Amino acid sequence: MSDAALTCTDLTVCPGGNAVLRGLSFDVPAGSRTVLVGPSGAGKTTLLRAIAGLEPLEGGAIRLGERDLSRVKPHQRRIAVVFQEPRLLPHLDVQDNIALPLRAAGTGKGERRARARERLEEVGLGGFHERDVAGLSGGEQQRVALARALCAAPDLLLLDEPLAALDPNRREELRRLIVRLQEERSLTTLVVTHDRAEAAELGHRVALMLEGRIVQHDEPRALFERPVSAAVARFFGVANLIADGSGTLAIRPEHVQLDPDAELRAVVTEAVYTGSHVRLVLQAGPQRIEALVSPADAPAAGQEVGVHLPAEHLWRLPGGDGTKVR
Amino acid sequence: MASAVTLGRLGRGARRGPGGPFGRRGRLSATALGGAALAALFAFPLLALVVRAFANAWRAPALLPQEYGTRGLKVAFSGRALEAFGNSLAVGVGVTLAALVIGWPAARVLGERRLRRPGLVFLCLAMPLLVPSYATGTGLTEWFLRLNLADTLPGLGLAHLVVVLPYCVVVLLSGFGPRVAELEEMGRTMGLGPLARFRLVTLPAVGPTLAAAAFLGFLVSWSEYGSSLAVGGGRPMLPVVLLPFVRNDPQVAAALALLFLAPAIAALVVTTRAARSPL
């Protein structure tokens, strides 16, 4: 049971001499799952590593609950990290890998292994305790890494792209497992990912990071439906940014409707079947509009259609910095 | 989750299945044959050495000795061979340990490619190897005489270190790299302090390479002739004792060579074991 909130204030981090983070402030509420999402190179992993103490701070402060971590060594921070790769020790079997944090605490061998087996049950690998880690699949190894992190009973759990190396079905299983284990413990958790769908599924709250800055930090739906800028809208798949007077209107492709009687006429220039939907590219005069429609009523390329943009789904970007779309 | 377990087991069985016991046995016997041939290739010259050591008389055209006996062993052990064996062993073990400790940081920095110009460091490291060790040995003797190190085991150790250190560093550096650094990082986030991290993560991860470096380091010191002769003087080392007999009395030389072989084989067995199950 952890009730430690993470608070980062004014962080400056320069891994290898480049200032990747400059004056960044960020927080994770106690007991919540917060997802840090953004494209590759945005500085997400740098922030996570700085929180864990693996990158030195050039400025700012990190607090976890009542403790100021700025001068605390990584192994004394009570922060456990699950990396993108499982990073298991090849010379130990599964249970001794999981029990590694207890070894640091000086727990006896019997007690250590008993607790490791409990964690192993929890991640759905009961009976695997004496297996060689090299013989496990990628998904199984990542579960063992998760069990090891939980075995440390940390105040904060950091997950760095934990699902990235897995195939879609395994990913779904592990995602559910992470959510369940986090909720059972109400463990303060920060997940880093570059996948916006994963961010929506995993986070109570989502923070979008672009070029070393948190540009929007809110509940998942807000980022998808009420983006604060064109850049946020683009990252979350709002393909349609329509210039409207001095401002910009945004609408998601799945909200665009085809209506034969609509006033706005467009020509279908592209129709691609994506498995669940058909993605259409429509040209309405100078305006390019993307729409996602069900395969049953999808027009063919070259056809003329009527386009309806429902008012309840049109979102006016507050910044008005949406670049004019061709 | 139970399905994951069964699937895993099925997968394992299936992988073994198609080859079948027949295919496996076929492959095994081929490996065994190849292994036997390779072993014979190595054993043949050594077998001749054993025969030579126990041949009191073995004149040219005959394929086998005319007379067997232990004259070679008697002569070998009547001299200073045992003392030399002890000296060589002490210097070999001491120098190897010293080289691994001193070479560790250098190997780590080179292995993790943290230097912008590693070539320069390599050159400095390899410099003693470019000069015949008898020359460096003779040069060192001049200093050692003044420092009261000539004819002493520490002096011999220092002279050997010049040759052993580069070998140890070059082998050891391949054990370091992003993999070890990543595991250490994991250890840090799992609450392991510096000592526990070294013992539980770093040492086992570098273990096999460390064993290989130790093995090579010991063998280089064990068979080092030039600097042993130059610095050793009154303190005989095994190669120095062995060499004169090679021309004058091959039987004694063969007996000493067998003695020479023993620790090398022991070192090989110990280090391969250590490499297989590190610590």
Coordinates of C-alpha atoms in Angstrom, one line a residue:
Chain A
M1 CA 0.0 0.0 0.0
S2 CA 1.7 3.1 -1.1
D3 CA 0.3 6.6 -0.7
A4 CA 3.3 8.4 -2.0
A5 CA 2.8 11.1 -4.6
L6 CA 5.6 11.9 -7.0
T7 CA 6.3 15.6 -7.5
C8 CA 9.0 16.8 -9.9
T9 CA 9.7 20.5 -9.8
D10 CA 11.7 22.4 -12.4
L11 CA 13.9 19.5 -13.5
T12 CA 16.9 20.0 -15.7
V13 CA 18.5 16.9 -17.0
C14 CA 21.4 16.7 -19.6
P15 CA 22.3 13.2 -20.4
G16 CA 25.5 13.2 -22.4
G17 CA 25.7 17.0 -22.2
N18 CA 22.5 17.8 -24.2
A19 CA 19.8 19.5 -22.1
V20 CA 16.9 17.1 -22.9
L21 CA 14.7 18.4 -20.1
R22 CA 14.8 22.1 -19.1
G23 CA 12.7 23.3 -16.1
L24 CA 10.2 20.5 -16.4
S25 CA 7.5 20.1 -13.7
F26 CA 5.4 17.0 -13.4
D27 CA 3.5 15.0 -10.9
V28 CA 2.0 11.6 -10.3
P29 CA -0.9 11.6 -7.8
A30 CA -0.6 9.0 -5.0
G31 CA -1.9 5.6 -5.9
S32 CA -2.6 6.5 -9.5
R33 CA -1.5 5.2 -12.9
T34 CA -0.1 8.0 -14.9
V35 CA 1.1 7.5 -18.5
L36 CA 3.8 9.6 -20.0
V37 CA 3.3 9.4 -23.8
G38 CA 5.1 11.0 -26.7
P39 CA 7.0 10.3 -29.9
S40 CA 10.5 8.8 -29.7
G41 CA 13.1 11.3 -28.7
A42 CA 10.7 13.5 -26.7
G43 CA 12.6 12.9 -23.5
K44 CA 10.2 10.4 -21.8
T45 CA 12.8 7.9 -20.9
T46 CA 15.2 10.6 -19.7
L47 CA 12.5 11.8 -17.3
L48 CA 11.9 8.3 -16.1
R49 CA 15.6 7.6 -15.6
A50 CA 16.0 10.9 -13.7
I51 CA 13.2 10.0 -11.4
A52 CA 14.9 6.6 -10.8
G53 CA 18.2 8.4 -10.1
L54 CA 19.9 6.9 -13.2
E55 CA 20.5 10.3 -14.7
P56 CA 21.9 13.1 -12.5
L57 CA 19.8 16.3 -12.1
E58 CA 21.4 19.5 -13.2
G59 CA 18.6 21.4 -11.4
G60 CA 15.2 21.0 -9.8
A61 CA 13.9 18.6 -7.1
I62 CA 12.1 15.3 -7.0
R63 CA 9.9 14.4 -4.0
L64 CA 8.2 11.1 -3.3
G65 CA 5.7 11.3 -0.5
E66 CA 7.5 13.1 2.3
R67 CA 11.0 12.4 1.1
D68 CA 13.2 14.6 -1.0
L69 CA 15.0 12.3 -3.4
S70 CA 17.4 14.8 -5.1
R71 CA 20.4 13.5 -3.0
V72 CA 19.2 9.9 -2.5
K73 CA 21.1 7.1 -4.3
P74 CA 19.0 5.1 -6.7
H75 CA 19.1 1.9 -4.6
Q76 CA 17.7 3.8 -1.6
R77 CA 14.9 5.5 -3.4
R78 CA 12.4 2.7 -3.1
I79 CA 11.6 3.1 -6.8
A80 CA 11.4 -0.1 -8.9
V81 CA 11.8 0.1 -12.6
V82 CA 10.6 -2.4 -15.3
F83 CA 12.7 -1.7 -18.4
Q84 CA 11.8 -2.3 -22.0
E85 CA 14.0 -5.4 -21.9
P86 CA 13.5 -7.8 -19.0
R87 CA 17.1 -7.5 -17.8
L88 CA 17.0 -10.8 -15.9
L89 CA 20.2 -12.4 -14.5
P90 CA 21.0 -15.4 -16.7
H91 CA 22.9 -17.3 -13.9
L92 CA 19.9 -17.4 -11.6
D93 CA 16.6 -19.3 -11.9
V94 CA 13.3 -17.6 -12.0
Q95 CA 12.6 -17.4 -8.3
D96 CA 16.1 -16.1 -7.4
N97 CA 15.7 -13.4 -10.1
I98 CA 12.4 -12.3 -8.5
A99 CA 13.9 -12.5 -5.0
L100 CA 16.9 -10.2 -5.9
P101 CA 15.5 -7.1 -4.1
L102 CA 14.9 -9.2 -1.0
R103 CA 18.5 -10.3 -1.1
A104 CA 19.5 -6.7 -0.9
A105 CA 17.3 -6.3 2.2
G106 CA 19.1 -9.3 3.8
T107 CA 16.0 -11.6 3.9
G108 CA 16.8 -15.3 4.5
K109 CA 16.8 -17.8 1.6
G110 CA 13.6 -19.7 2.6
E111 CA 11.6 -16.6 3.2
R112 CA 12.9 -15.0 0.0
R113 CA 11.9 -17.9 -2.2
A114 CA 8.5 -18.2 -0.6
R115 CA 7.7 -14.6 -1.3
A116 CA 9.2 -14.8 -4.8
R117 CA 6.8 -17.7 -5.5
E118 CA 3.8 -15.6 -4.3
R119 CA 4.8 -12.9 -6.8
L120 CA 5.2 -15.5 -9.5
E121 CA 1.7 -16.8 -8.9
E122 CA 0.4 -13.2 -9.1
V123 CA 1.9 -12.7 -12.6
G124 CA 0.4 -16.0 -13.7
L125 CA 3.6 -18.1 -13.9
G126 CA 3.0 -20.4 -10.9
G127 CA 5.2 -23.4 -11.1
F128 CA 7.9 -21.6 -13.1
H129 CA 10.1 -20.9 -10.1
E130 CA 12.9 -23.3 -10.9
R131 CA 13.0 -22.6 -14.6
D132 CA 16.0 -21.2 -16.4
V133 CA 15.2 -17.6 -17.4
A134 CA 16.8 -18.1 -20.8
G135 CA 14.2 -20.7 -21.7
L136 CA 11.3 -18.3 -21.2
S137 CA 9.4 -16.4 -24.0
G138 CA 9.7 -12.6 -24.2
G139 CA 6.3 -12.2 -22.5
E140 CA 7.2 -14.6 -19.7
Q141 CA 10.5 -12.8 -19.1
Q142 CA 8.7 -9.5 -18.9
R143 CA 6.3 -11.0 -16.3
V144 CA 9.2 -12.2 -14.3
A145 CA 10.7 -8.7 -14.4
L146 CA 7.3 -7.3 -13.2
A147 CA 7.2 -9.8 -10.4
R148 CA 10.7 -8.8 -9.4
A149 CA 9.8 -5.1 -9.3
L150 CA 6.7 -5.9 -7.1
C151 CA 8.9 -8.1 -4.8
A152 CA 10.8 -4.9 -4.0
A153 CA 7.6 -3.5 -2.5
P154 CA 8.4 0.0 -3.9
D155 CA 6.8 3.3 -3.2
L156 CA 6.7 4.1 -6.9
L157 CA 6.7 1.7 -9.9
L158 CA 8.2 2.9 -13.2
L159 CA 7.5 1.0 -16.4
D160 CA 9.5 2.0 -19.5
E161 CA 7.7 0.8 -22.6
P162 CA 7.0 -2.5 -20.9
L163 CA 4.8 -3.8 -23.7
A164 CA 6.8 -2.6 -26.7
A165 CA 8.6 -5.8 -27.4
L166 CA 5.5 -8.1 -27.2
D167 CA 3.2 -9.3 -29.9
P168 CA -0.4 -7.8 -29.8
N169 CA -2.1 -10.7 -27.9
R170 CA 0.6 -11.0 -25.3
R171 CA 0.6 -7.2 -25.0
E172 CA -3.1 -7.2 -24.2
E173 CA -2.6 -9.8 -21.4
L174 CA 0.3 -8.1 -19.8
R175 CA -1.6 -4.7 -20.0
R176 CA -4.5 -6.2 -18.0
L177 CA -2.1 -7.8 -15.6
I178 CA -0.4 -4.4 -14.9
V179 CA -3.7 -2.7 -14.4
R180 CA -4.9 -5.4 -12.0
L181 CA -1.7 -5.6 -9.9
Q182 CA -1.5 -1.8 -9.7
E183 CA -5.1 -1.5 -8.5
E184 CA -4.8 -4.3 -5.9
R185 CA -1.9 -2.4 -4.3
S186 CA -3.0 1.1 -5.3
L187 CA 0.7 1.5 -6.1
T188 CA 1.8 4.9 -7.5
T189 CA 2.8 4.0 -11.1
L190 CA 4.2 5.8 -14.0
V191 CA 4.2 4.2 -17.4
V192 CA 6.2 5.5 -20.4
T193 CA 4.9 4.6 -23.9
H194 CA 4.9 6.0 -27.4
D195 CA 1.6 4.4 -28.2
R196 CA -1.4 6.7 -27.8
A197 CA -4.0 3.8 -27.6
E198 CA -1.9 2.1 -24.9
A199 CA -1.7 5.4 -23.0
A200 CA -5.5 5.8 -23.1
E201 CA -6.0 2.2 -21.9
L202 CA -3.4 2.3 -19.1
G203 CA -3.7 5.7 -17.6
H204 CA -6.0 7.3 -15.1
R205 CA -4.2 10.4 -16.3
V206 CA -2.1 10.9 -19.4
A207 CA 0.7 13.4 -19.9
L208 CA 1.9 14.2 -23.5
M209 CA 5.5 15.1 -23.8
L210 CA 6.8 16.8 -26.9
E211 CA 10.4 18.0 -27.3
G212 CA 11.2 17.8 -23.6
R213 CA 8.0 19.6 -22.4
I214 CA 4.7 18.3 -21.0
V215 CA 2.2 20.0 -23.3
Q216 CA -1.0 18.6 -21.9
H217 CA -1.6 16.5 -18.7
D218 CA -5.2 15.5 -18.2
E219 CA -7.6 12.5 -18.2
P220 CA -7.2 10.4 -21.4
R221 CA -10.5 11.5 -23.0
A222 CA -9.5 15.2 -22.8
L223 CA -6.3 14.6 -24.8
F224 CA -8.2 12.8 -27.5
E225 CA -11.2 15.1 -27.7
R226 CA -10.1 18.5 -26.3
P227 CA -6.5 18.9 -27.4
V228 CA -4.9 22.2 -26.3
S229 CA -3.0 22.7 -29.5
A230 CA -2.6 21.4 -33.0
A231 CA 0.5 19.5 -32.0
V232 CA -1.4 17.6 -29.3
A233 CA -4.3 17.0 -31.7
R234 CA -2.0 15.6 -34.4
F235 CA -0.3 13.2 -31.9
F236 CA -3.6 11.9 -30.7
G237 CA -4.8 11.2 -34.3
V238 CA -7.0 14.2 -34.9
A239 CA -6.3 14.2 -38.6
N240 CA -8.6 17.1 -39.5
L241 CA -7.6 20.6 -38.6
I242 CA -9.9 23.0 -40.4
A243 CA -9.1 26.7 -40.6
D244 CA -12.1 28.7 -39.4
G245 CA -11.7 32.4 -39.5
S246 CA -8.9 33.3 -37.1
G247 CA -9.1 29.9 -35.3
T248 CA -8.8 26.2 -36.0
L249 CA -11.5 23.6 -35.7
A250 CA -10.5 20.0 -35.0
I251 CA -12.5 16.8 -35.6
R252 CA -11.4 13.2 -35.3
P253 CA -11.8 11.0 -38.5
E254 CA -14.2 8.7 -36.7
H255 CA -16.6 11.5 -36.1
V256 CA -16.8 12.6 -39.7
Q257 CA -20.1 11.4 -41.2
L258 CA -21.1 10.8 -44.8
D259 CA -24.5 12.2 -45.7
P260 CA -25.8 12.3 -49.3
D261 CA -27.9 15.4 -48.4
A262 CA -25.1 17.3 -46.8
E263 CA -24.2 20.7 -48.1
L264 CA -20.4 20.1 -48.0
R265 CA -19.4 18.1 -51.1
A266 CA -16.2 16.2 -51.4
V267 CA -14.5 13.7 -53.8
V268 CA -13.0 10.4 -52.4
T269 CA -9.3 10.4 -53.3
E270 CA -8.3 7.4 -51.3
A271 CA -10.1 4.5 -49.6
V272 CA -8.0 2.0 -47.6
Y273 CA -9.5 -1.0 -45.7
T274 CA -7.8 -1.2 -42.3
G275 CA -9.3 -4.3 -40.9
S276 CA -12.1 -2.8 -38.8
H277 CA -12.8 0.4 -40.8
V278 CA -12.2 2.0 -44.2
R279 CA -10.0 5.1 -44.0
L280 CA -11.1 7.7 -46.5
V281 CA -9.3 10.7 -47.7
L282 CA -11.7 13.3 -49.0
Q283 CA -11.0 16.5 -50.9
A284 CA -13.6 19.3 -50.4
G285 CA -12.2 22.1 -52.5
P286 CA -8.9 23.1 -50.9
Q287 CA -9.7 21.2 -47.7
R288 CA -8.5 17.7 -47.1
I289 CA -10.6 15.7 -44.7
E290 CA -10.0 12.2 -43.3
A291 CA -12.9 10.0 -42.3
L292 CA -13.2 6.5 -40.8
V293 CA -16.3 4.7 -41.9
S294 CA -17.6 1.2 -41.6
P295 CA -16.7 -1.1 -44.5
A296 CA -20.4 -1.7 -45.2
D297 CA -21.2 1.8 -46.4
A298 CA -17.8 2.9 -47.7
P299 CA -17.7 4.7 -51.1
A300 CA -15.1 3.9 -53.7
A301 CA -12.3 6.2 -54.7
G302 CA -13.4 8.8 -57.2
Q303 CA -17.0 9.0 -56.0
E304 CA -18.5 12.2 -54.9
V305 CA -20.0 12.3 -51.4
G306 CA -21.7 14.6 -49.0
V307 CA -19.8 15.3 -45.7
H308 CA -21.4 16.2 -42.4
L309 CA -19.2 17.5 -39.5
P310 CA -21.4 17.2 -36.4
A311 CA -21.2 20.3 -34.3
E312 CA -20.9 18.4 -31.0
H313 CA -17.6 16.8 -32.2
L314 CA -16.1 20.0 -33.5
W315 CA -13.5 21.3 -31.1
R316 CA -12.0 24.8 -31.4
L317 CA -8.3 24.7 -30.5
P318 CA -7.7 27.3 -27.8
G319 CA -4.3 28.3 -29.1
G320 CA -5.5 28.9 -32.6
D321 CA -2.1 27.8 -33.8
G322 CA -3.4 25.0 -36.1
T323 CA -1.5 25.1 -39.4
K324 CA -3.7 25.5 -42.3
V325 CA -4.3 22.1 -43.9
R326 CA -4.0 21.8 -47.6
Chain B
M1 CA -2.7 -18.5 -16.9
A2 CA -2.8 -22.3 -16.7
S3 CA -3.1 -22.3 -20.5
A4 CA 0.2 -20.4 -20.7
V5 CA 1.9 -23.2 -18.7
T6 CA 0.6 -26.0 -20.9
L7 CA 1.4 -24.1 -24.0
G8 CA 4.9 -23.6 -22.9
R9 CA 5.3 -27.3 -22.2
L10 CA 3.7 -28.2 -25.5
G11 CA 6.0 -25.9 -27.3
R12 CA 9.0 -27.4 -25.7
G13 CA 7.9 -31.0 -26.6
A14 CA 7.1 -30.0 -30.1
R15 CA 10.5 -28.6 -30.7
R16 CA 12.1 -31.8 -29.6
G17 CA 9.6 -33.9 -31.6
P18 CA 10.5 -33.5 -35.3
G19 CA 14.2 -34.4 -34.8
G20 CA 13.2 -37.5 -32.9
P21 CA 15.6 -39.6 -30.8
F22 CA 17.0 -41.0 -34.0
G23 CA 18.1 -37.7 -35.4
R24 CA 19.5 -36.6 -32.1
R25 CA 21.6 -39.8 -31.7
G26 CA 22.9 -39.4 -35.3
R27 CA 24.1 -35.9 -34.5
L28 CA 25.5 -37.0 -31.2
S29 CA 27.7 -39.7 -32.7
A30 CA 29.0 -37.3 -35.3
T31 CA 30.0 -34.8 -32.5
A32 CA 31.6 -37.6 -30.5
L33 CA 33.6 -38.8 -33.5
G34 CA 34.8 -35.3 -34.2
G35 CA 35.6 -34.7 -30.6
A36 CA 37.6 -38.0 -30.4
A37 CA 39.6 -37.0 -33.6
L38 CA 40.3 -33.6 -32.1
A39 CA 41.4 -35.1 -28.8
A40 CA 43.7 -37.5 -30.5
L41 CA 45.3 -34.6 -32.4
F42 CA 46.1 -32.9 -29.1
A43 CA 47.0 -36.0 -27.2
F44 CA 49.4 -37.4 -29.8
P45 CA 52.4 -35.1 -29.2
L46 CA 51.8 -35.3 -25.4
L47 CA 51.8 -39.1 -25.6
A48 CA 55.2 -39.0 -27.2
L49 CA 56.3 -36.8 -24.2
V50 CA 55.2 -39.4 -21.7
V51 CA 57.0 -42.1 -23.6
R52 CA 60.1 -39.9 -23.8
A53 CA 60.1 -39.2 -20.1
F54 CA 60.2 -42.9 -19.2
A55 CA 62.6 -44.0 -22.0
N56 CA 66.0 -44.6 -20.5
A57 CA 67.3 -45.6 -24.0
W58 CA 65.5 -44.7 -27.2
R59 CA 67.9 -44.7 -30.2
A60 CA 66.9 -43.3 -33.6
P61 CA 65.4 -45.7 -36.0
A62 CA 63.4 -47.7 -33.4
L63 CA 59.7 -46.8 -33.1
L64 CA 59.6 -47.6 -29.4
P65 CA 62.3 -47.2 -26.7
Q66 CA 64.7 -50.0 -26.0
E67 CA 64.7 -49.5 -22.3
Y68 CA 62.2 -47.9 -19.9
G69 CA 63.0 -46.4 -16.5
T70 CA 62.7 -43.4 -14.1
R71 CA 66.1 -42.0 -14.7
G72 CA 64.6 -38.8 -16.2
L73 CA 62.4 -38.2 -13.1
K74 CA 65.2 -38.8 -10.7
V75 CA 67.6 -36.3 -12.4
A76 CA 64.8 -33.8 -12.8
F77 CA 63.9 -33.9 -9.2
S78 CA 67.4 -34.0 -7.9
G79 CA 68.0 -30.5 -9.2
R80 CA 66.1 -27.3 -8.3
A81 CA 63.0 -28.3 -10.3
L82 CA 60.6 -28.5 -7.3
E83 CA 61.8 -25.1 -6.0
A84 CA 61.4 -23.7 -9.5
F85 CA 57.9 -25.2 -9.7
G86 CA 56.9 -23.5 -6.5
N87 CA 58.4 -20.2 -7.6
S88 CA 56.6 -20.3 -10.9
L89 CA 53.3 -21.2 -9.3
A90 CA 53.5 -18.4 -6.7
V91 CA 54.5 -15.8 -9.3
G92 CA 51.9 -17.1 -11.8
V93 CA 49.0 -17.0 -9.3
G94 CA 50.1 -13.7 -7.7
V95 CA 50.6 -11.9 -11.0
T96 CA 47.3 -13.1 -12.5
L97 CA 45.4 -11.8 -9.5
A98 CA 47.3 -8.5 -9.6
A99 CA 46.7 -8.1 -13.3
L100 CA 43.0 -8.8 -13.0
V101 CA 42.6 -6.2 -10.3
I102 CA 44.8 -3.6 -11.9
G103 CA 43.4 -4.3 -15.4
W104 CA 39.7 -4.3 -14.4
P105 CA 39.1 -0.5 -14.6
A106 CA 41.0 -0.2 -17.9
A107 CA 39.2 -3.2 -19.4
R108 CA 35.9 -1.7 -18.2
V109 CA 36.5 1.7 -19.8
L110 CA 37.7 0.1 -23.1
G111 CA 35.0 -2.5 -23.2
E112 CA 32.2 0.1 -22.7
R113 CA 33.8 2.2 -25.5
R114 CA 33.9 5.3 -23.2
L115 CA 37.2 6.6 -24.8
R116 CA 37.3 8.7 -27.8
R117 CA 40.7 7.4 -28.9
P118 CA 41.0 3.8 -27.6
G119 CA 43.8 3.1 -30.1
L120 CA 46.3 5.2 -28.1
V121 CA 45.5 3.3 -24.9
F122 CA 45.8 0.0 -26.8
L123 CA 49.2 1.1 -28.1
C124 CA 50.4 1.9 -24.6
L125 CA 49.1 -1.3 -23.3
A126 CA 50.6 -3.4 -26.0
M127 CA 54.0 -1.6 -25.9
P128 CA 55.7 -4.1 -23.6
L129 CA 54.6 -6.9 -26.0
L130 CA 56.4 -5.3 -28.9
V131 CA 59.7 -5.5 -27.2
P132 CA 61.2 -9.0 -26.5
S133 CA 60.6 -9.7 -22.8
Y134 CA 64.3 -10.5 -22.3
A135 CA 65.0 -6.9 -23.2
T136 CA 62.5 -5.4 -20.8
G137 CA 63.6 -8.0 -18.2
T138 CA 67.2 -6.9 -18.5
G139 CA 66.3 -3.3 -18.4
L140 CA 64.2 -3.9 -15.3
T141 CA 67.1 -5.8 -13.6
E142 CA 69.1 -2.6 -13.7
W143 CA 66.5 -0.9 -11.6
F144 CA 65.7 -3.9 -9.5
L145 CA 69.3 -4.3 -8.5
R146 CA 69.1 -0.8 -7.1
L147 CA 65.8 -1.3 -5.5
N148 CA 66.7 -4.7 -4.0
L149 CA 64.1 -6.4 -6.1
A150 CA 66.4 -8.5 -8.3
D151 CA 66.4 -12.2 -7.5
T152 CA 63.2 -11.8 -5.4
L153 CA 59.7 -13.2 -6.0
P154 CA 58.1 -9.7 -6.0
G155 CA 60.7 -8.6 -8.5
L156 CA 59.9 -11.6 -10.7
G157 CA 56.2 -10.8 -10.3
L158 CA 56.6 -7.2 -11.3
A159 CA 58.6 -8.3 -14.4
H160 CA 55.9 -10.8 -15.4
L161 CA 53.2 -8.2 -14.8
V162 CA 54.6 -6.1 -17.6
V163 CA 53.8 -9.0 -20.0
V164 CA 50.7 -10.5 -18.3
L165 CA 48.7 -7.2 -17.8
P166 CA 48.1 -6.4 -21.5
Y167 CA 46.8 -9.9 -22.2
C168 CA 44.5 -9.8 -19.3
V169 CA 43.1 -6.4 -20.2
V170 CA 42.5 -7.4 -23.9
V171 CA 40.6 -10.5 -22.9
L172 CA 38.7 -8.9 -20.0
L173 CA 37.4 -5.9 -22.0
S174 CA 35.2 -8.2 -24.1
G175 CA 33.3 -9.1 -21.0
F176 CA 32.1 -5.5 -20.5
G177 CA 29.6 -3.7 -22.6
P178 CA 26.0 -2.4 -22.6
R179 CA 24.7 -5.7 -21.3
V180 CA 26.6 -5.6 -18.1
A181 CA 25.9 -1.8 -17.6
E182 CA 22.2 -2.5 -18.1
L183 CA 22.1 -5.3 -15.6
E184 CA 23.9 -3.1 -13.1
E185 CA 21.4 -0.4 -13.6
M186 CA 18.6 -2.9 -12.9
G187 CA 20.5 -3.9 -9.7
R188 CA 20.5 -0.2 -8.6
T189 CA 16.7 0.1 -9.1
M190 CA 16.2 -3.2 -7.2
G191 CA 17.9 -1.8 -4.0
L192 CA 21.3 -3.4 -4.4
G193 CA 24.1 -1.2 -2.9
P194 CA 27.5 -1.1 -4.6
L195 CA 29.0 -4.2 -2.9
A196 CA 25.9 -6.4 -3.3
R197 CA 25.7 -5.2 -6.9
F198 CA 29.3 -6.2 -7.6
R199 CA 28.8 -9.6 -6.0
L200 CA 25.4 -10.5 -7.3
V201 CA 25.3 -8.8 -10.7
T202 CA 28.7 -7.6 -12.1
L203 CA 30.9 -10.5 -11.1
P204 CA 28.6 -13.3 -12.4
A205 CA 27.9 -11.3 -15.6
V206 CA 31.6 -10.9 -16.3
G207 CA 32.5 -14.3 -14.8
P208 CA 33.2 -16.4 -17.9
T209 CA 35.4 -13.7 -19.4
L210 CA 37.2 -13.1 -16.1
A211 CA 37.9 -16.9 -16.0
A212 CA 39.3 -16.8 -19.5
A213 CA 41.5 -13.8 -18.7
A214 CA 42.8 -15.5 -15.6
F215 CA 43.6 -18.6 -17.5
L216 CA 45.5 -16.8 -20.2
G217 CA 47.3 -14.6 -17.7
F218 CA 48.5 -17.6 -15.7
L219 CA 49.7 -19.4 -18.7
V220 CA 51.6 -16.4 -20.0
S221 CA 53.4 -16.0 -16.6
W222 CA 53.9 -19.7 -16.3
S223 CA 55.7 -20.0 -19.6
E224 CA 57.5 -16.7 -19.5
Y225 CA 61.2 -17.3 -20.1
G226 CA 62.9 -14.0 -21.1
S227 CA 62.2 -11.9 -18.0
S228 CA 62.4 -14.9 -15.7
L229 CA 66.0 -15.5 -16.9
A230 CA 66.9 -11.8 -16.7
V231 CA 65.4 -10.9 -13.3
G232 CA 65.4 -14.3 -11.7
G233 CA 69.1 -14.9 -11.4
G234 CA 69.5 -17.1 -8.4
R235 CA 65.8 -17.8 -8.1
P236 CA 65.0 -20.4 -10.7
M237 CA 61.7 -20.5 -12.6
L238 CA 60.5 -23.6 -14.3
P239 CA 61.0 -22.6 -18.0
V240 CA 64.5 -21.5 -17.1
V241 CA 65.3 -24.8 -15.5
L242 CA 63.7 -26.8 -18.3
L243 CA 65.4 -25.2 -21.3
P244 CA 69.0 -26.4 -20.9
F245 CA 67.9 -30.0 -20.7
V246 CA 66.1 -29.8 -24.1
R247 CA 69.5 -30.1 -25.9
N248 CA 71.5 -32.0 -23.4
D249 CA 69.1 -34.6 -21.9
P250 CA 65.8 -34.9 -23.7
Q251 CA 64.6 -37.5 -21.1
V252 CA 64.9 -35.1 -18.2
A253 CA 63.4 -32.3 -20.4
A254 CA 60.4 -34.5 -21.1
A255 CA 60.0 -35.3 -17.4
L256 CA 60.1 -31.6 -16.6
A257 CA 57.7 -30.8 -19.4
L258 CA 55.2 -33.1 -17.8
L259 CA 55.6 -31.3 -14.6
F260 CA 55.3 -28.1 -16.6
L261 CA 52.0 -29.3 -18.1
A262 CA 50.2 -30.2 -14.8
P263 CA 49.2 -26.7 -13.5
A264 CA 48.3 -25.6 -17.0
I265 CA 45.8 -28.4 -17.3
A266 CA 44.6 -27.8 -13.7
A267 CA 44.1 -24.1 -14.6
L268 CA 42.1 -25.1 -17.7
V269 CA 39.8 -27.3 -15.8
V270 CA 39.2 -24.8 -13.0
T271 CA 38.6 -21.9 -15.3
T272 CA 36.2 -23.8 -17.6
R273 CA 34.2 -24.9 -14.6
A274 CA 34.2 -21.3 -13.3
A275 CA 33.0 -20.1 -16.7
R276 CA 30.2 -22.6 -16.9
S277 CA 28.7 -21.9 -13.5
P278 CA 30.0 -18.5 -12.4
L279 CA 30.2 -18.2 -8.6

